[in-house]
Coordinates of C-alpha atoms in Angstrom, one line a residue:
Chain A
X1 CA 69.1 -56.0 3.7
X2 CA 71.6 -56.1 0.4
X3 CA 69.6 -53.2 -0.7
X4 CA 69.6 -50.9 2.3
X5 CA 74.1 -51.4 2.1
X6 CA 75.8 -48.6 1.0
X7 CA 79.6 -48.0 -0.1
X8 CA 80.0 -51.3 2.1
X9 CA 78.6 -50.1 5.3
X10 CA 75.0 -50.9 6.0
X11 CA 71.9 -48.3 7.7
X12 CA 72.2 -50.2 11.0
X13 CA 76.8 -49.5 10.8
X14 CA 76.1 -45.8 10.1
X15 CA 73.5 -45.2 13.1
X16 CA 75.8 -47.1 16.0
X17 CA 78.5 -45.4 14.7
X18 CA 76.4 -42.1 15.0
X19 CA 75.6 -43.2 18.6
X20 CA 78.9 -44.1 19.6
X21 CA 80.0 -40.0 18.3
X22 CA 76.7 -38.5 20.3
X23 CA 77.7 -40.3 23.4
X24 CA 81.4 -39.1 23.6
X25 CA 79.9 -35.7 22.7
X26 CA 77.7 -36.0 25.6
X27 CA 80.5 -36.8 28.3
X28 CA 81.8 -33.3 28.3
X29 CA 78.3 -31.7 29.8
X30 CA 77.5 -34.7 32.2
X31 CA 80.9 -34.1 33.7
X32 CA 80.3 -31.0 34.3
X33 CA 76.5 -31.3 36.0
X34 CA 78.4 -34.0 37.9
X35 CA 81.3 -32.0 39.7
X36 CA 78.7 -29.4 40.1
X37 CA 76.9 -30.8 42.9
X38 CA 77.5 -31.2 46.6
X39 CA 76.0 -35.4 46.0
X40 CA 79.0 -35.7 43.2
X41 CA 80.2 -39.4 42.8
X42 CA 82.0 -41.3 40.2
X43 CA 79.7 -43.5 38.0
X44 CA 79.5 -46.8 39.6
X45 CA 80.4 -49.7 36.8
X46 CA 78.1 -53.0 37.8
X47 CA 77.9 -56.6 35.8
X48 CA 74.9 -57.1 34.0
X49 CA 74.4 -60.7 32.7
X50 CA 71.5 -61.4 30.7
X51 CA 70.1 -63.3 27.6
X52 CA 69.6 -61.2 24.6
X53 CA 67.4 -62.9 21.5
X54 CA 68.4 -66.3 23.3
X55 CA 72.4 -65.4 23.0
X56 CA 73.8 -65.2 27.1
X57 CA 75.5 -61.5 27.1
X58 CA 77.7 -60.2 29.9
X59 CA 78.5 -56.4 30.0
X60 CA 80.3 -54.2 32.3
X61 CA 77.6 -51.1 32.6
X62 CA 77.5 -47.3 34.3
X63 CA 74.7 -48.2 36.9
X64 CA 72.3 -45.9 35.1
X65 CA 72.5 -47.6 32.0
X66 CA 68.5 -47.7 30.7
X67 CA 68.1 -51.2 29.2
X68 CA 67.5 -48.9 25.6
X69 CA 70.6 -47.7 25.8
X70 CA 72.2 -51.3 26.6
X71 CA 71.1 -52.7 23.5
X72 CA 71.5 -49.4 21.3
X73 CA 75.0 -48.3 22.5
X74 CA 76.5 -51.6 23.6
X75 CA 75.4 -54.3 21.8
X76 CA 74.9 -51.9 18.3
X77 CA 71.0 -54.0 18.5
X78 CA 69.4 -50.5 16.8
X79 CA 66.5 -51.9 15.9
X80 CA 64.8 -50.8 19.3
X81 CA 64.4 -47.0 18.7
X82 CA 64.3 -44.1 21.2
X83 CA 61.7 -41.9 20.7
X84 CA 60.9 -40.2 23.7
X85 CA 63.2 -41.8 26.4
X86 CA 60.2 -40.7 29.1
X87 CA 57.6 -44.3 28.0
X88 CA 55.3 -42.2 26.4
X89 CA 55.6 -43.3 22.5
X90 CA 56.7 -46.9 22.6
X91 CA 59.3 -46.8 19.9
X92 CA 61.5 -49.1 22.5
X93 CA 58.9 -51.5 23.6
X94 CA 60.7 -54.9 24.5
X95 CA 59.8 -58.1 25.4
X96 CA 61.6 -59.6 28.9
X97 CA 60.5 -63.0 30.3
X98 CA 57.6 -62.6 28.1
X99 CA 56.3 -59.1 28.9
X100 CA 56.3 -56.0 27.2
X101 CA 57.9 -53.0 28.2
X102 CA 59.3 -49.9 27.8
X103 CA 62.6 -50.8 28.2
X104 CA 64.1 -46.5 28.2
X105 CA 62.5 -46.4 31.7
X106 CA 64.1 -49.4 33.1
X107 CA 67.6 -49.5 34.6
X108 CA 70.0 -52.8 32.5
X109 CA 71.5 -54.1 35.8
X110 CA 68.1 -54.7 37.4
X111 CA 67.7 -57.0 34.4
X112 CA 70.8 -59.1 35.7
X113 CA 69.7 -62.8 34.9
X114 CA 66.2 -61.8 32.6
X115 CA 65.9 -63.2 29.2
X116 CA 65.2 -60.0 26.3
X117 CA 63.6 -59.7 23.1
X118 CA 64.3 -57.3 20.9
X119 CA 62.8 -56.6 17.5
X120 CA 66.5 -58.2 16.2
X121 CA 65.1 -61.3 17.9
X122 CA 61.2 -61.5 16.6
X123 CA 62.6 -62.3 13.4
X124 CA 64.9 -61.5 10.9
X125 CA 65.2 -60.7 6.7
X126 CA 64.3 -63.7 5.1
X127 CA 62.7 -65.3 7.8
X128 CA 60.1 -62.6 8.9
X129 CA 57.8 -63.0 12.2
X130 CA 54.4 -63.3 10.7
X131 CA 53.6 -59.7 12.7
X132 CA 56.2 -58.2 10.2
X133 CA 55.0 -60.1 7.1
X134 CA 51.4 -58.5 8.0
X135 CA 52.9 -54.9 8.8
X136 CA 54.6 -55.2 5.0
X137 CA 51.5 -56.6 3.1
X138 CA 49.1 -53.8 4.7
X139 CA 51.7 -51.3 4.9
X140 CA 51.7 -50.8 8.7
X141 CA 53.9 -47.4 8.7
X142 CA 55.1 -44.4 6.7
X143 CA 58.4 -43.4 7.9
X144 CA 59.0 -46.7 9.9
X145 CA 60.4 -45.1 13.1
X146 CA 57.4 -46.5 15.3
X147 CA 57.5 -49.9 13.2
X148 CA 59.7 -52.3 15.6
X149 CA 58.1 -50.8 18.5
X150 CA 54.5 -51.8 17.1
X151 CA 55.2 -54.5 15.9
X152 CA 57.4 -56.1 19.2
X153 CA 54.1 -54.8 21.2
X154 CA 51.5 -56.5 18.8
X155 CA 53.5 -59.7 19.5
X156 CA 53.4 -59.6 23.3
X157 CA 49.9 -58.4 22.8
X158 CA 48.2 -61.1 21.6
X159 CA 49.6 -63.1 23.7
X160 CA 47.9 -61.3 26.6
X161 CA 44.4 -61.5 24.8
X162 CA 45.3 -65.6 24.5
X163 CA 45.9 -65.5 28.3
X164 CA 42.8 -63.8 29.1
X165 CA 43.9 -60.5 30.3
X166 CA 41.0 -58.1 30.7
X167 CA 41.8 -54.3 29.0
X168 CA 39.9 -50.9 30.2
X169 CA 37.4 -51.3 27.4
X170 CA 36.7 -55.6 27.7
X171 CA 32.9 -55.4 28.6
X172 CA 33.2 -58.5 30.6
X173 CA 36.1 -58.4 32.6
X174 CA 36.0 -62.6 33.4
X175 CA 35.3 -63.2 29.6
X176 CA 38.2 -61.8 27.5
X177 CA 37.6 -61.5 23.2
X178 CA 39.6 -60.2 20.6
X179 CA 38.4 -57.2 18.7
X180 CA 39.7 -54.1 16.7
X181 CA 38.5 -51.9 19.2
X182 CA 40.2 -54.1 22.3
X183 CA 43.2 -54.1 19.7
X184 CA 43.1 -50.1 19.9
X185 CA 43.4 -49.7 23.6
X186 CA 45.8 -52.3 24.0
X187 CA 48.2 -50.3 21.3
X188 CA 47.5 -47.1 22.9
X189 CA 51.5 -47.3 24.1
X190 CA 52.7 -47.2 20.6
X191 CA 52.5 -44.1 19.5
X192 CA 52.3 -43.5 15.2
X193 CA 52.9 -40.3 14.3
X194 CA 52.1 -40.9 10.6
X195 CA 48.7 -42.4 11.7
X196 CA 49.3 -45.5 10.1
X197 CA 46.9 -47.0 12.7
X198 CA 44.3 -48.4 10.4
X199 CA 47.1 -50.6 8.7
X200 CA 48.0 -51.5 12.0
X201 CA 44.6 -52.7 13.0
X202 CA 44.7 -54.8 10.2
X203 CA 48.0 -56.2 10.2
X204 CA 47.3 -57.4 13.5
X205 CA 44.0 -58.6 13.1
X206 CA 45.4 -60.8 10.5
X207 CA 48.2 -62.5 12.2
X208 CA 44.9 -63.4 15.0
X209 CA 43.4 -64.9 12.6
X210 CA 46.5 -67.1 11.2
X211 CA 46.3 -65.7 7.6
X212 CA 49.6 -65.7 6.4
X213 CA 50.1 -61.9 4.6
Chain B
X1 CA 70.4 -38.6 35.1
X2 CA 73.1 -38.0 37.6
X3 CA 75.8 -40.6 38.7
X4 CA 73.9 -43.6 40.7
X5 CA 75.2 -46.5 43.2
X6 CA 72.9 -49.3 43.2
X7 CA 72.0 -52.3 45.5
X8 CA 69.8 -54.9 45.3
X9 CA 68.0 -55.3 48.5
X10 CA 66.9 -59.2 49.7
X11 CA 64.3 -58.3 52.4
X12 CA 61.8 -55.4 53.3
X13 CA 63.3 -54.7 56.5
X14 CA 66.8 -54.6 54.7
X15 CA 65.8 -52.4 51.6
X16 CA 64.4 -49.7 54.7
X17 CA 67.7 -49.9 57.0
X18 CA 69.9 -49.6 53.6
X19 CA 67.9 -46.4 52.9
X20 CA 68.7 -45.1 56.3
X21 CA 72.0 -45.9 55.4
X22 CA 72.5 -43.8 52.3
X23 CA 72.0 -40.5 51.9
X24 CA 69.6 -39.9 49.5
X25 CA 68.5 -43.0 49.1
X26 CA 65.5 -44.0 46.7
X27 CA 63.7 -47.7 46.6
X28 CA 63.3 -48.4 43.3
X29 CA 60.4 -51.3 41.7
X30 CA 59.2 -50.5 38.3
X31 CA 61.5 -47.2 37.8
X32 CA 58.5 -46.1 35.3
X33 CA 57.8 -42.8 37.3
X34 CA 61.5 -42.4 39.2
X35 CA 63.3 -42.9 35.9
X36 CA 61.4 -40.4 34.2
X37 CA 61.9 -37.9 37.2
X38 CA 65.6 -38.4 37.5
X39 CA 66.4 -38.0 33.6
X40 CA 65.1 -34.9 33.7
X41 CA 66.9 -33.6 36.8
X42 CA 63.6 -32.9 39.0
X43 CA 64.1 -36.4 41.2
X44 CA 68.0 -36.6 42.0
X45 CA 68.7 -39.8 43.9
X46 CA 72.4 -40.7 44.9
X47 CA 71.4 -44.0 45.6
X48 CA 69.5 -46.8 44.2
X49 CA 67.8 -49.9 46.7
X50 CA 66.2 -52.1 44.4
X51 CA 63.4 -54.1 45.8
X52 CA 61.9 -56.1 42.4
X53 CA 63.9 -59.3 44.4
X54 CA 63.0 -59.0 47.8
X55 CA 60.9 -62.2 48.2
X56 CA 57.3 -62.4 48.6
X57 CA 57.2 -59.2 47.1
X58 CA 55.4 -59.6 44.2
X59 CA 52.4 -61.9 46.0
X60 CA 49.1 -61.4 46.6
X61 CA 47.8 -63.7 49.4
X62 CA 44.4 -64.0 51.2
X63 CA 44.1 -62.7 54.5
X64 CA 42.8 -64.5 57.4
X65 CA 39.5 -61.9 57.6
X66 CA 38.9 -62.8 54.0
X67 CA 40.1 -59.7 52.1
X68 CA 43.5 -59.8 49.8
X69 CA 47.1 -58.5 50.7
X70 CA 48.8 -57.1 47.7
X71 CA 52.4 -57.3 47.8
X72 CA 53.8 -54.0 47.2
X73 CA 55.8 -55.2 43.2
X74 CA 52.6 -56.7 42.4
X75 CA 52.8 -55.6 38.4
X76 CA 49.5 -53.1 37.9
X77 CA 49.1 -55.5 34.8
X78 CA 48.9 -58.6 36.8
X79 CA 46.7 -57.1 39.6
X80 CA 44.3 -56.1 37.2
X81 CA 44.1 -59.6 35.9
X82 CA 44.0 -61.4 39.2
X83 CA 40.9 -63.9 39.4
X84 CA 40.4 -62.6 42.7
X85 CA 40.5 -59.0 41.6
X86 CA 38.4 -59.1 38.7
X87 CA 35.6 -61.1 40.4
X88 CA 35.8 -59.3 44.0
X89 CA 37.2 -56.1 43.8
X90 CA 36.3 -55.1 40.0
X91 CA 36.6 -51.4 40.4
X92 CA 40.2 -51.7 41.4
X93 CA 40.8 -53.7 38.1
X94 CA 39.2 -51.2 36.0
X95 CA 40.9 -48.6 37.5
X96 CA 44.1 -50.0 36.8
X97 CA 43.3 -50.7 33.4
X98 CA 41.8 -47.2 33.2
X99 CA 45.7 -45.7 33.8
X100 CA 49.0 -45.6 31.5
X101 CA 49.8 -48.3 28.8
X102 CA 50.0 -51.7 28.7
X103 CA 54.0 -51.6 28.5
X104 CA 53.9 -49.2 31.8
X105 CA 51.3 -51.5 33.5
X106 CA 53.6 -54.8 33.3
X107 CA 56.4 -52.5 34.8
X108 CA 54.4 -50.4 37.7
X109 CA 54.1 -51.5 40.8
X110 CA 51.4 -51.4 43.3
X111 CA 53.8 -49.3 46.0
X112 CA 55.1 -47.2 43.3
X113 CA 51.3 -46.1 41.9
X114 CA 50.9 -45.1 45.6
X115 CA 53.8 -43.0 45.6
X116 CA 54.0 -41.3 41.6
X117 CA 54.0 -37.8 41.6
X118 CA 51.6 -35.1 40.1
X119 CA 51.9 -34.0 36.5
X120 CA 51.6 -30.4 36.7
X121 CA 53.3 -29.5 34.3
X122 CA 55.5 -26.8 36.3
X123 CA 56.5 -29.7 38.4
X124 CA 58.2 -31.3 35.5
X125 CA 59.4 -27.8 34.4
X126 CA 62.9 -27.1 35.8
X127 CA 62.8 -23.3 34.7
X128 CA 60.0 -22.3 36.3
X129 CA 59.2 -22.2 40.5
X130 CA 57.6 -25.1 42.1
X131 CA 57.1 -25.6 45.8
X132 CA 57.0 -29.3 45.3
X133 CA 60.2 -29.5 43.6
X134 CA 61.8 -26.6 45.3
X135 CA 60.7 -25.7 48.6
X136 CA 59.8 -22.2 49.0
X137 CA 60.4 -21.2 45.1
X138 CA 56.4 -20.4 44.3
X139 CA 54.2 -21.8 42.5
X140 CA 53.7 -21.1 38.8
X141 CA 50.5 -23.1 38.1
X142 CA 48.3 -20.3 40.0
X143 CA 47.5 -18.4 37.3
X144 CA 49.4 -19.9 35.4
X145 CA 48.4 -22.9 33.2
X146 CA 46.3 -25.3 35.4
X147 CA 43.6 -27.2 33.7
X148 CA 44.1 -30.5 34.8
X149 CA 45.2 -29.3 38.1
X150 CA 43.4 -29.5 41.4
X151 CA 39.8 -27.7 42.4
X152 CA 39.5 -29.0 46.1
X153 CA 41.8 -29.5 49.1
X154 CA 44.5 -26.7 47.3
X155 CA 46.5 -24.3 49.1
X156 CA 48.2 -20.7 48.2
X157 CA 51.3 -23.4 47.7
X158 CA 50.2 -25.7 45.3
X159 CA 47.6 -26.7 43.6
X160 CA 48.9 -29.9 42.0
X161 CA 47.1 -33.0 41.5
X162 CA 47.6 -37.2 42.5
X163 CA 47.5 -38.4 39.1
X164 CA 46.7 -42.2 40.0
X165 CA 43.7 -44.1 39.3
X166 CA 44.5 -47.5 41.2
X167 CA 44.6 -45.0 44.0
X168 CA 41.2 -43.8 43.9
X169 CA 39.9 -47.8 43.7
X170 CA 42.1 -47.9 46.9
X171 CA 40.3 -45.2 48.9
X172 CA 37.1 -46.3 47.8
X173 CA 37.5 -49.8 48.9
X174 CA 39.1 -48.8 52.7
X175 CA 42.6 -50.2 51.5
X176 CA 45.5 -50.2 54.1
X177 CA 49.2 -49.5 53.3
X178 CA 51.6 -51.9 55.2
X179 CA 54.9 -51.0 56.1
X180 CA 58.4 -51.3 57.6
X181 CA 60.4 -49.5 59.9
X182 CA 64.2 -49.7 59.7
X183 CA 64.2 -51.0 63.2
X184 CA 61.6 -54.2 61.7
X185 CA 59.0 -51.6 63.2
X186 CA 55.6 -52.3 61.1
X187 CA 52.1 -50.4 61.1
X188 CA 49.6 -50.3 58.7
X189 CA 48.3 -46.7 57.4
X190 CA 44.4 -46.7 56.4
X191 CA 44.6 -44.9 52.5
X192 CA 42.4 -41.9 53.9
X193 CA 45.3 -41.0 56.0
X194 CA 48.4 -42.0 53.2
X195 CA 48.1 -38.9 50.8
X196 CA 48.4 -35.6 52.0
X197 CA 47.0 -32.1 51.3
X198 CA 49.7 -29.2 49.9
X199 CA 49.5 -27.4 52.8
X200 CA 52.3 -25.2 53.3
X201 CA 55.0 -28.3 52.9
X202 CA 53.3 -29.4 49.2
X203 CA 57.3 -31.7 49.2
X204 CA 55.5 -34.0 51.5
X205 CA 53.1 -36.0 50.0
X206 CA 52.3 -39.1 52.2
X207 CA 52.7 -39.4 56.0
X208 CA 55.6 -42.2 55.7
X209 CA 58.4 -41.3 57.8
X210 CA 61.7 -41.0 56.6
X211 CA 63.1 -44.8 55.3
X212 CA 59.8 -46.1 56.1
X213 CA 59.1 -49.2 53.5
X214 CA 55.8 -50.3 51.9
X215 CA 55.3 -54.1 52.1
X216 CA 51.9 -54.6 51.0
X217 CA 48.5 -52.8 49.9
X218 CA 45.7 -54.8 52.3
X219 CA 42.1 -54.6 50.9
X220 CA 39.2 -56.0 53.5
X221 CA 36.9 -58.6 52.4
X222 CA 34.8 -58.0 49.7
X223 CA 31.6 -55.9 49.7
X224 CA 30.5 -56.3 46.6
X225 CA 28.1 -53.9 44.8
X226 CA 28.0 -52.7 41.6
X227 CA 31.5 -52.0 41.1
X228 CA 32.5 -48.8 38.3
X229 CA 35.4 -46.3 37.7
X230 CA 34.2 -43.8 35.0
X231 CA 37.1 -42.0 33.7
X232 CA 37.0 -38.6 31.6
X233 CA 40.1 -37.9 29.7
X234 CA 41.3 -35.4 26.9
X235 CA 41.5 -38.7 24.7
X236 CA 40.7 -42.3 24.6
X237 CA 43.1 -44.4 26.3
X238 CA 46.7 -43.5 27.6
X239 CA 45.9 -40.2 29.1
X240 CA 45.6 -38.8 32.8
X241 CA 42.1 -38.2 34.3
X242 CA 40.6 -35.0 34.2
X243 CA 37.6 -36.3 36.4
X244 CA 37.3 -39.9 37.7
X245 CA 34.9 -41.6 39.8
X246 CA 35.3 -45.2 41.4
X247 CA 31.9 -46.2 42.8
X248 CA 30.3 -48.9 44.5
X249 CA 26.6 -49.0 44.6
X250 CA 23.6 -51.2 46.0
X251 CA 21.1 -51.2 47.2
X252 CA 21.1 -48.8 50.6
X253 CA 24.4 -48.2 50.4
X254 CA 26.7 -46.2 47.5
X255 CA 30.7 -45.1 47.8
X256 CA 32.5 -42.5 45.5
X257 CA 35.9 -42.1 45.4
X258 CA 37.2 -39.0 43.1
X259 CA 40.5 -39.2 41.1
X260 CA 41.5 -35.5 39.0
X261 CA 40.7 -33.3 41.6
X262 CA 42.8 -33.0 44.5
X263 CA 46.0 -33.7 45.9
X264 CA 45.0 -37.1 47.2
X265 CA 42.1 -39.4 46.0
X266 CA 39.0 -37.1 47.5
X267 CA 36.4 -38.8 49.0
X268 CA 33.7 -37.3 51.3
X269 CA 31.6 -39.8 53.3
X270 CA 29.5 -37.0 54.7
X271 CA 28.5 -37.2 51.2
X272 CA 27.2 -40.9 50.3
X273 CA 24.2 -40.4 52.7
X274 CA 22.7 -37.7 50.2
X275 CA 20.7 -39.0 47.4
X276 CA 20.9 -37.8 43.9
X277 CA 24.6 -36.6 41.7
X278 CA 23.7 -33.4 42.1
X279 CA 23.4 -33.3 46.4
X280 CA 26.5 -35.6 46.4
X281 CA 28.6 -33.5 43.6
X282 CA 27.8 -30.4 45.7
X283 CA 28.9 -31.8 49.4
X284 CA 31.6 -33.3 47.5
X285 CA 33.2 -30.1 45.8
X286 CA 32.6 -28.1 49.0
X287 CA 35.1 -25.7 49.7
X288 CA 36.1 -25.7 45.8
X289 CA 38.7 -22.9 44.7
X290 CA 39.1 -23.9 40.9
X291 CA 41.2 -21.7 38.5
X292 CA 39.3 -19.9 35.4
X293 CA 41.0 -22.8 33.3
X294 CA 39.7 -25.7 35.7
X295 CA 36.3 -24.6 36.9
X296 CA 34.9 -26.8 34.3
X297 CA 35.9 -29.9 36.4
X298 CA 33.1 -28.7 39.5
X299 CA 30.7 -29.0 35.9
X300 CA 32.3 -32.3 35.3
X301 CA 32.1 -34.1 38.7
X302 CA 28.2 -33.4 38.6
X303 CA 28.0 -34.7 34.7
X304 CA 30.0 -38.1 35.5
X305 CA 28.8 -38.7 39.1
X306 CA 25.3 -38.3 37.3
X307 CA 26.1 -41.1 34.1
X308 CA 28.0 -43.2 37.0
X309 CA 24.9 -43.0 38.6
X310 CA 22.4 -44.6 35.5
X311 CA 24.7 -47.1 34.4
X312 CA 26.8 -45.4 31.8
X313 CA 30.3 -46.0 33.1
X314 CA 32.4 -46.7 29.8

């Protein structure tokens, strides 16, 4: 992380700083779309308790709130990325009470009481999650904007293919293996647009076979 | 997305009376397909009843004649992987399987599937006319871009498509949609009659009445069969049918369900007497009015009815 710090603030300080700027840009417009329609009513603030990366955190949120935006805009976790904010590319993929999902389509306060992982919480410089030692010794990305989505996913992943759950190409529903190809469909939510799925195959494919990268 | 309240409802019969409470009023489950809607202005509720607490819920129970009765927040992901499922009602796993990712599966809900909307793409357009989104506006997919959209059951109003898989499993296994009345009122709906044709009202989709709740997806007891649901998509995995076909076959008997071509799951019984794809492709797509840009579909339906047919269902 030293490396990445510059003139004393780090990456991760400059984008939720950046965030914090978009979203008091953003007020003016939404105010106005607001006391433009007949339905017009003040955002409604609700408690949200939940357990982020096994730390309890309590927030007071705007009901609409996307769980994405919970992490990115109040808690300054960045890691998660928005992509597409419509669950089509993956880039915010989540893990709550061990499932992955895409957490720009889900609302934070119906999370009240759920326990969260974010990529923040998979592991951490220094003490890297074997998924992100494998993604850096096979170079599982260009630019790295997909990378904590993939590799949050892949984790979640194989633990579905260690429980058994059948995928849309497992030739024997009943009888569950691991393969590249199984591997491929079950990463079809995480969307690369460098292409660095071949890397990503592999990366994976290692940490289900316990070689440490 | 606009300005939201939110409650979180503790029973079915409460999460349908606090809808007839609230105008404009939307259950939410899995939010995968309402969230989407509402960022981008085309749904608008006012009001959110959330129903992922409302106990027994999320169960899915044997019922006394021997089928299953699938709670309506049953995950698609852990339907799909049901032991019960995979053994007795395989095409509906595979059809599961068969639709969105594996993040959106461990979100969507068996109700919510039911009741996603199409994805023509003038639907999720908010410049151009639609007479699903705005009554009476037009609609822009005739001539206009329509591939993926519907070849049977359209009207001059619409022409959009159900984009569900698990939906087409449904109607080819006789499922029944359970429900509740605000008044504790329940009924069950057989799936040929939950989806409805455009018409002129292409807005109204289903024939649940206003505040009407969805408890439960009932499937009868297994028939068994060689169970398939052949999908044909512009890519691999992670993309919306262009043709699908759920099937169950034996000997002396055989059941197609149809998913990419109409309004609703299509199925034609009059058709699974005939022997042969070609015969049952042809009663099937009777009535046909494709666009120049879908016609290939009524090409398609014959092609994967035909590789359903010998075996090759991957």
């Amino acid at each position: 992380m030293d490396q990445e710090r510059q003139g004393g603030m780090s990456r991760r300080d400059v984008i939720g700083t950046g965030a914090v700027t978009a979203s008091i840009l953003a007020i003016p417009n939404m105010a106005h779309a607001i006391t433009d329609e007949a339905q017009a009513q003040s955002p409604q603030t609700v408690p949200v308790s939940l357990t982020v990366n096994g730390e309890p955190k309590q927030l007071m949120l705007d009901a609409r709130t996307t769980l994405l935006d919970m992490m990115r805009e109040h808690l300054k976790l960045t890691g998660s990325k928005k992509g597409c904010d419509h669950g089509q590319c993956g880039a915010c993929t989540m893990i709550v009470n061990g499932r992955r999902i895409n957490s720009c389509l889900s609302l934070a306060v119906m999370h009240d009481g759920d326990e969260v992982t974010t990529i923040e919480g998979v592991g951490a410089p220094g003490k890297l999650h074997p998924m992100q030692a494998a993604f850096l010794h096979h170079d599982g990305y260009q630019c790295g904007y997909c990378t904590p989505g993939q590799i949050v996913s892949a984790v979640a992943m194989l633990e579905e293919v260690k429980a058994g759950a059948p995928s849309f190409v497992s030739p024997d529903l009943e009888h569950v293996a691991y393969s590249d190809h199984e591997v491929r469909e079950r990463m079809s939510g995480n969307i690369c647009r460098c292409a660095a799925y071949p890397n990503i195959v592999a990366a994976i494919r290692d940490v289900h076979e316990g070689k440490t990268a | 997305m606009r300005a939201i309240t939110y409650e979180r409802a503790t029973t079915a019969r409460g999460a349908a009376q606090a809808a007839s409470a609230h105008k404009g009023a939307k259950f939410i489950a899995g939010g995968t397909n309402l969230l989407d809607l509402a960022k981008l202005d085309i749904e608008t509720p006012a009001h959110l009843i959330d129903v992922n607490r409302v106990p027994g819920l999320d169960r899915i129970e044997p019922t006394a004649d021997g089928g299953l009765r699938i709670g309506a927040t049953v995950r698609n992901a852990d339907l799909a992987a049901d032991r019960r499922v995979r053994r007795d009602y395989p095409v509906l796993s595979r059809a599961l399987l068969a639709g969105a990712s594996a993040q959106l599966r461990n979100k969507a809900t068996t109700a919510g599937n039911l009741l996603q909307r199409t994805r023509c793409v003038y639907f999720y357009d908010t410049s151009k006319p639609c007479n699903k989104r705005v009554p009476g506006s037009g609609c822009s997919a005739i001539g206009g871009f329509s591939r993926t959209l519907a070849v049977v059951g359209v009207s001059d109003a619409c022409i959009a498509h159900h984009p569900s898989d698990m939906a087409v499993a449904m109607r080819v296994l006789d499922a029944g949609v359970e429900t509740v009345m605000p008044d504790g009122a329940t009924r069950t709906i057989p799936i040929a009659d939950f989806h409805t044709l455009p018409g002129k009202t292409p807005w109204i989709e289903t024939t649940l009445r206003p505040n009407e709740f969805i408890t439960a997806v009932v499937l009868p007891k297994p028939i068994g069969g060689h169970q398939a649901y052949t999908k044909v998509r512009d890519r691999a995995s992670y993309a919306f049918a262009l043709v699908s076909v759920a099937s169950i076959t034996g000997p002396g008997r055989q059941r197609f369900a149809f998913g990419g071509l109409a309004h609703k799951p299509w199925r034609v019984e009059a058709a699974e007497g005939l022997k042969g794809a070609d015969a049952i492709a042809d009663r099937v797509l009777a009535g046909a009015r494709p666009t120049e840009q879908n016609r290939f579909k009524l090409a398609l339906v014959h092609r994967t009815l035909d590789a359903t047919l010998r075996g090759e269902t991957a």
